Amino acid sequence: MHHVLDMRAALLRWYDEQGRSLPWRVRPEDRARGVIPDPYAVWLSEVMSQQTTLAHAAPYWGKFLAEFPTATDLANAEREIVLSMWAGLGYYARARNLHKCAGVVRDEYRGVFPTDQKTLLTLPGIGPYTAATIAAICADEATNIVDGNVERVISRIFAYQDALPKGRKALRELAGTLVRADRPGDYGQALMDLGAGICAPKNPDCDICPWAEWCKAHAQGQETLYPKKEKKKTIPVRHGYAYVLRCGDYFLVEARPDQGLLGGMLGIPTSNWGEKPASHNAAPQTKDGHRNWQRAGEIKHVFTHFELRLDVFTAETSDRLEGEWTRESAGLPTVFKKVVKLAQKKTGPSGPAKS
Ligand code: SF4
């Protein structure tokens, strides 16, 4: 398997010269200056950048580290504050787990973030990918780091025939055959960079790829055939109503139940979401009995397992006596930002549009 060593050497050379600089990344030259990766900061960056672009995640990472420099600081913060700072990053179960995980680190590890894969895997919200990444970067553990980008690279290198997701486990094992103890953190990050950049889904730039000479898909001229994928099932559509009750610039919000989607987050009151449009029973009542709901239109939002279509209604009330009111939609999940925006478009930011 001497070509494995050649492949690793070629990739690391490329990484040394051309790997990305990221706000949270400790590059080889930084290490040479004595910078030591902070597992807490690496963990934050990994959890935040899943399912979104690095450019989108970066400001959140900076904000969290400034506000909560250590896992204990994060654990000591009110969960509502953490959730509202997370708003916009999506997948809110992750924010809840983030806070929970910080609590475990504070209580069971005296605030010292673990760096070995086995322990990391026991922490809330930390899966195989994140555990492997933190252990490799922070403890030089020779772990097998595989994210979606790495899957693409590996499937092309080996011209891997089985379709994903079924073939995923074996593909990951194949990735594991390239793992060695030499600079595991840099190797993993290099591989992720290769997948995020050169080995792009549609137009891989094989001419400048450090692995081109070992790549079977490239030899076949069939790069984009891989990874093979099973046919996607179309995701179901769910319907519901959303109610933006306004009082001047303010609108009514409510905390969503802990269980279920967006649990614990602040949201706009809605009906149930179902396959068929729901009833209007959930429309907020007000003391002055004003329920002159006007339809503002429909918003669509795609969650992992379904698409939500909310029919947005809005009404004006003269009192703010009951419930929680806000003028800011910044702390709301994206789906509710869309709802508020639509209602405001219908009425203008403060009150019904004059006709
Ligand atoms: S040669 Fe092309 S397809 Fe193969 S790993 Fe490199 S960029 Fe990807």
XYZ file of C-alpha atoms and ligand atoms in Angstrom:
363
model
C 0.000 0.000 0.000
C 2.893 2.357 -0.538
C 0.732 4.496 -2.798
C -1.322 5.410 0.276
C 1.759 7.119 1.684
C 2.353 8.838 -1.646
C -1.233 10.010 -1.726
C -1.041 11.359 1.797
C 2.231 13.120 1.114
C 0.835 14.733 -2.043
C -2.308 15.892 -0.254
C -0.428 17.301 2.728
C 1.975 19.137 0.453
C -0.956 20.685 -1.353
C -2.579 21.585 1.991
C 0.592 23.224 3.262
C 0.685 25.417 0.201
C -2.937 25.915 -0.719
C -5.273 24.740 2.043
C -7.858 27.203 3.241
C -7.355 29.620 6.069
C -10.487 29.671 8.190
C -11.144 31.792 11.264
C -11.065 28.729 13.533
C -8.364 26.810 11.764
C -4.893 26.312 13.168
C -2.793 26.019 10.015
C 0.554 24.210 9.950
C 2.370 27.545 10.058
C 0.321 28.532 13.128
C 1.264 25.280 14.845
C 4.880 25.989 14.032
C 4.454 29.275 15.917
C 3.190 27.304 18.906
C -0.562 27.871 18.500
C -2.496 25.005 20.090
C -5.999 24.244 18.823
C -8.713 24.813 21.425
C -11.106 21.834 21.331
C -13.981 24.005 22.527
C -13.488 26.433 19.635
C -13.060 23.594 17.130
C -16.217 21.940 18.419
C -18.195 25.190 18.076
C -16.993 25.645 14.516
C -17.870 22.083 13.538
C -21.338 22.140 15.039
C -22.090 25.523 13.479
C -20.806 24.816 10.010
C -22.755 21.608 9.476
C -25.433 22.049 6.823
C -24.500 25.620 6.049
C -21.739 27.555 4.326
C -18.596 28.478 6.229
C -19.148 32.131 5.332
C -22.554 31.985 6.976
C -21.267 30.188 10.079
C -18.133 32.290 10.652
C -19.783 35.375 12.227
C -21.767 33.138 14.599
C -18.586 31.427 15.668
C -16.926 34.769 16.391
C -19.942 36.011 18.314
C -20.203 32.861 20.445
C -16.514 32.795 21.307
C -16.538 36.473 22.239
C -19.618 36.034 24.416
C -18.684 32.624 25.845
C -14.891 32.154 25.746
C -15.069 28.740 27.443
C -17.416 25.760 27.617
C -18.239 26.739 31.204
C -19.243 30.249 30.124
C -21.544 28.723 27.535
C -22.973 26.269 30.055
C -23.646 29.077 32.531
C -25.583 31.134 29.984
C -29.383 31.056 29.885
C -30.528 28.600 27.276
C -32.910 31.183 25.768
C -29.962 33.508 25.147
C -27.986 30.728 23.472
C -30.953 29.774 21.295
C -31.619 33.322 20.203
C -27.940 33.831 19.335
C -28.179 30.651 17.273
C -31.234 31.880 15.347
C -30.550 31.781 11.624
C -28.247 28.771 11.743
C -31.141 26.305 11.565
C -31.443 22.807 13.022
C -32.278 24.019 16.491
C -31.873 20.646 18.133
C -28.192 21.348 17.604
C -28.331 24.561 19.620
C -30.096 22.778 22.446
C -27.499 20.014 22.371
C -24.736 22.609 22.235
C -25.900 24.052 25.524
C -26.421 20.615 27.050
C -22.985 19.452 25.949
C -21.338 22.515 27.486
C -23.153 21.641 30.720
C -21.755 18.105 30.699
C -18.237 19.418 30.043
C -18.582 21.860 32.935
C -20.047 19.319 35.353
C -18.253 16.115 34.454
C -14.958 17.292 32.975
C -14.333 20.337 35.145
C -14.811 22.552 32.117
C -11.957 20.930 30.196
C -13.211 19.924 26.777
C -12.310 16.264 26.054
C -10.196 15.536 22.987
C -10.283 11.769 22.600
C -12.719 10.280 20.156
C -14.223 7.752 22.549
C -15.127 10.308 25.204
C -16.287 12.848 22.636
C -18.755 10.329 21.230
C -20.492 10.142 24.604
C -21.253 13.886 24.663
C -24.664 15.239 23.612
C -24.906 16.189 19.962
C -21.436 14.946 19.014
C -21.546 12.360 16.235
C -18.787 10.347 14.567
C -17.748 13.127 12.195
C -17.371 15.821 14.850
C -15.677 13.463 17.309
C -13.210 12.320 14.658
C -12.447 15.895 13.640
C -11.857 17.248 17.142
C -9.710 14.245 18.142
C -7.567 14.501 15.013
C -7.083 18.259 15.187
C -6.665 18.609 18.938
C -5.088 15.304 20.006
C -3.390 14.035 16.835
C -5.549 10.925 17.003
C -5.536 8.990 13.724
C -9.286 9.118 13.163
C -11.320 8.667 10.026
C -12.830 12.068 9.203
C -15.624 11.789 6.668
C -18.114 14.490 5.790
C -20.219 14.802 2.650
C -17.375 16.390 0.697
C -14.958 13.646 1.706
C -17.481 11.034 0.619
C -17.462 12.554 -2.833
C -13.675 12.545 -3.087
C -13.313 8.980 -1.830
C -16.087 7.645 -4.074
C -14.313 9.150 -7.073
C -10.864 7.980 -6.087
C -12.084 4.400 -5.840
C -14.818 4.686 -8.513
C -17.085 3.379 -5.788
C -20.068 1.565 -7.275
C -22.627 1.299 -4.476
C -25.262 4.006 -4.284
C -25.614 6.240 -1.223
C -27.040 6.304 1.349
C -27.019 2.480 1.433
C -23.385 2.234 0.442
C -22.287 4.876 2.922
C -20.915 2.637 5.647
C -18.638 0.702 3.316
C -17.533 3.916 1.622
C -16.491 5.275 4.993
C -14.545 2.125 5.683
C -12.787 2.656 2.389
C -11.864 6.168 3.504
C -10.486 4.559 6.654
C -7.950 2.577 4.635
C -6.128 5.855 3.947
C -5.850 6.826 7.614
C -2.353 6.935 9.116
C -0.846 8.467 12.230
C 1.067 11.112 10.290
C -0.492 14.575 10.838
C -4.054 13.257 11.142
C -5.642 16.648 11.804
C -4.054 18.297 8.791
C -4.818 15.290 6.627
C -8.517 15.363 7.552
C -8.777 19.080 6.962
C -6.908 18.766 3.670
C -9.323 16.118 2.516
C -12.273 18.296 3.453
C -10.723 21.223 1.590
C -10.156 19.100 -1.480
C -13.813 18.095 -1.465
C -15.067 21.607 -0.746
C -12.984 23.135 -3.523
C -11.276 21.261 -6.324
C -13.364 18.091 -6.260
C -16.620 19.999 -6.713
C -19.881 18.145 -7.323
C -20.374 19.396 -10.880
C -17.078 20.591 -12.335
C -14.132 19.056 -10.523
C -10.874 20.738 -11.454
C -8.892 17.537 -11.900
C -6.023 19.336 -13.663
C -4.866 20.841 -10.393
C -5.916 17.993 -8.090
C -3.121 16.526 -5.942
C -4.791 13.105 -6.219
C -5.453 13.043 -9.957
C -2.904 10.320 -10.688
C -4.574 7.893 -8.272
C -8.173 8.750 -9.125
C -10.099 5.978 -10.865
C -13.087 8.157 -11.777
C -10.694 10.604 -13.412
C -8.943 7.815 -15.301
C -12.350 6.793 -16.635
C -13.257 10.384 -17.446
C -16.388 9.801 -15.364
C -15.795 12.014 -12.342
C -19.334 13.285 -11.911
C -20.821 9.794 -12.037
C -19.716 9.491 -8.405
C -20.889 9.292 -5.722
C -23.744 7.205 -7.066
C -26.985 8.034 -5.369
C -30.257 6.260 -4.867
C -33.200 8.068 -6.366
C -34.468 10.722 -4.014
C -37.955 10.407 -2.681
C -39.797 13.672 -2.970
C -40.349 15.196 0.435
C -43.909 15.657 1.683
C -45.588 19.029 1.944
C -47.231 20.185 5.159
C -49.651 23.053 5.509
C -50.519 25.383 8.334
C -51.530 28.901 9.260
C -49.351 31.536 10.894
C -50.755 34.515 12.762
C -48.885 37.774 13.054
C -50.762 39.840 15.591
C -49.406 43.366 15.522
C -49.533 46.288 17.901
C -47.698 49.172 16.256
C -44.177 47.915 15.593
C -44.592 44.985 17.983
C -45.809 41.526 17.203
C -46.868 38.614 19.365
C -44.453 35.683 19.788
C -44.575 32.477 21.789
C -42.049 29.881 22.895
C -42.523 26.660 20.985
C -42.869 23.453 22.997
C -39.536 21.819 23.805
C -40.418 18.663 21.941
C -40.692 18.789 18.220
C -39.288 20.950 15.501
C -37.762 24.301 16.548
C -38.420 23.239 20.159
C -37.694 25.926 22.731
C -37.348 28.632 20.101
C -39.447 31.763 19.994
C -41.925 31.669 17.144
C -45.011 33.182 15.628
C -48.219 31.425 16.719
C -49.302 28.849 14.164
C -51.948 26.210 13.735
C -50.835 22.576 13.639
C -48.933 21.606 10.529
C -50.444 18.742 8.625
C -50.974 17.190 5.257
C -54.211 19.084 4.890
C -54.766 22.725 5.837
C -55.603 23.010 9.538
C -58.457 24.874 11.171
C -58.128 28.439 12.391
C -58.716 27.444 16.030
C -55.212 28.445 17.045
C -55.554 32.090 16.031
C -54.516 34.232 19.024
C -57.362 35.925 20.859
C -57.060 39.428 22.193
C -58.844 41.245 24.972
C -60.383 43.762 22.648
C -61.769 40.872 20.633
C -60.222 42.223 17.475
C -59.663 39.396 15.066
C -59.877 41.094 11.784
C -57.360 38.740 10.218
C -56.193 39.605 6.748
C -54.385 37.139 4.565
C -50.877 38.337 3.711
C -49.892 35.433 1.462
C -47.987 32.189 1.701
C -44.418 31.377 2.665
C -42.555 28.162 1.946
C -39.769 26.736 4.011
C -37.940 23.479 3.440
C -36.985 21.463 6.493
C -34.977 18.243 6.268
C -37.947 15.926 5.975
C -40.737 18.086 4.652
C -41.645 21.345 3.042
C -43.805 23.670 5.096
C -46.285 26.052 3.518
C -47.722 28.576 5.898
C -50.672 30.719 4.992
C -49.851 33.957 6.764
C -52.576 36.055 8.397
C -52.093 39.341 10.144
C -54.217 41.589 12.338
C -53.774 44.753 14.362
C -54.659 45.076 18.025
C -54.640 48.072 20.325
C -53.249 46.398 23.453
C -50.242 44.289 24.298
C -51.649 42.934 27.521
C -51.120 39.207 27.091
C -48.219 37.136 25.910
C -44.753 38.073 24.803
C -44.225 40.873 22.295
C -41.202 41.904 20.326
C -40.144 44.301 17.612
C -37.176 42.201 16.587
C -37.339 39.236 14.278
C -33.555 38.683 14.546
C -33.924 36.081 17.307
C -36.481 34.011 15.411
C -35.861 30.896 13.300
C -35.698 31.616 9.578
C -39.152 30.249 8.841
C -40.695 32.833 11.195
C -38.526 35.625 9.866
C -40.112 34.908 6.506
C -43.574 35.018 8.073
C -42.944 38.373 9.771
C -41.434 39.831 6.638
C -44.425 38.861 4.588
C -46.853 40.297 7.149
C -44.863 43.537 7.274
C -44.805 43.758 3.517
C -48.553 43.527 3.525
C -48.959 46.202 6.157
C -45.725 48.202 6.260
C -43.506 47.848 9.349
C -45.911 49.833 11.523
C -49.518 49.301 10.798
C -51.793 48.543 7.892
C -50.919 50.060 4.536
C -53.099 52.977 3.615
C -55.076 52.339 0.520
S -8.956 13.803 -9.884
Fe -10.800 14.979 -10.108
S -12.433 13.610 -9.498
Fe -10.535 12.701 -8.787
S -10.342 13.431 -6.686
Fe -9.237 14.855 -7.970
S -10.726 16.474 -8.466
Fe -11.852 14.718 -7.657
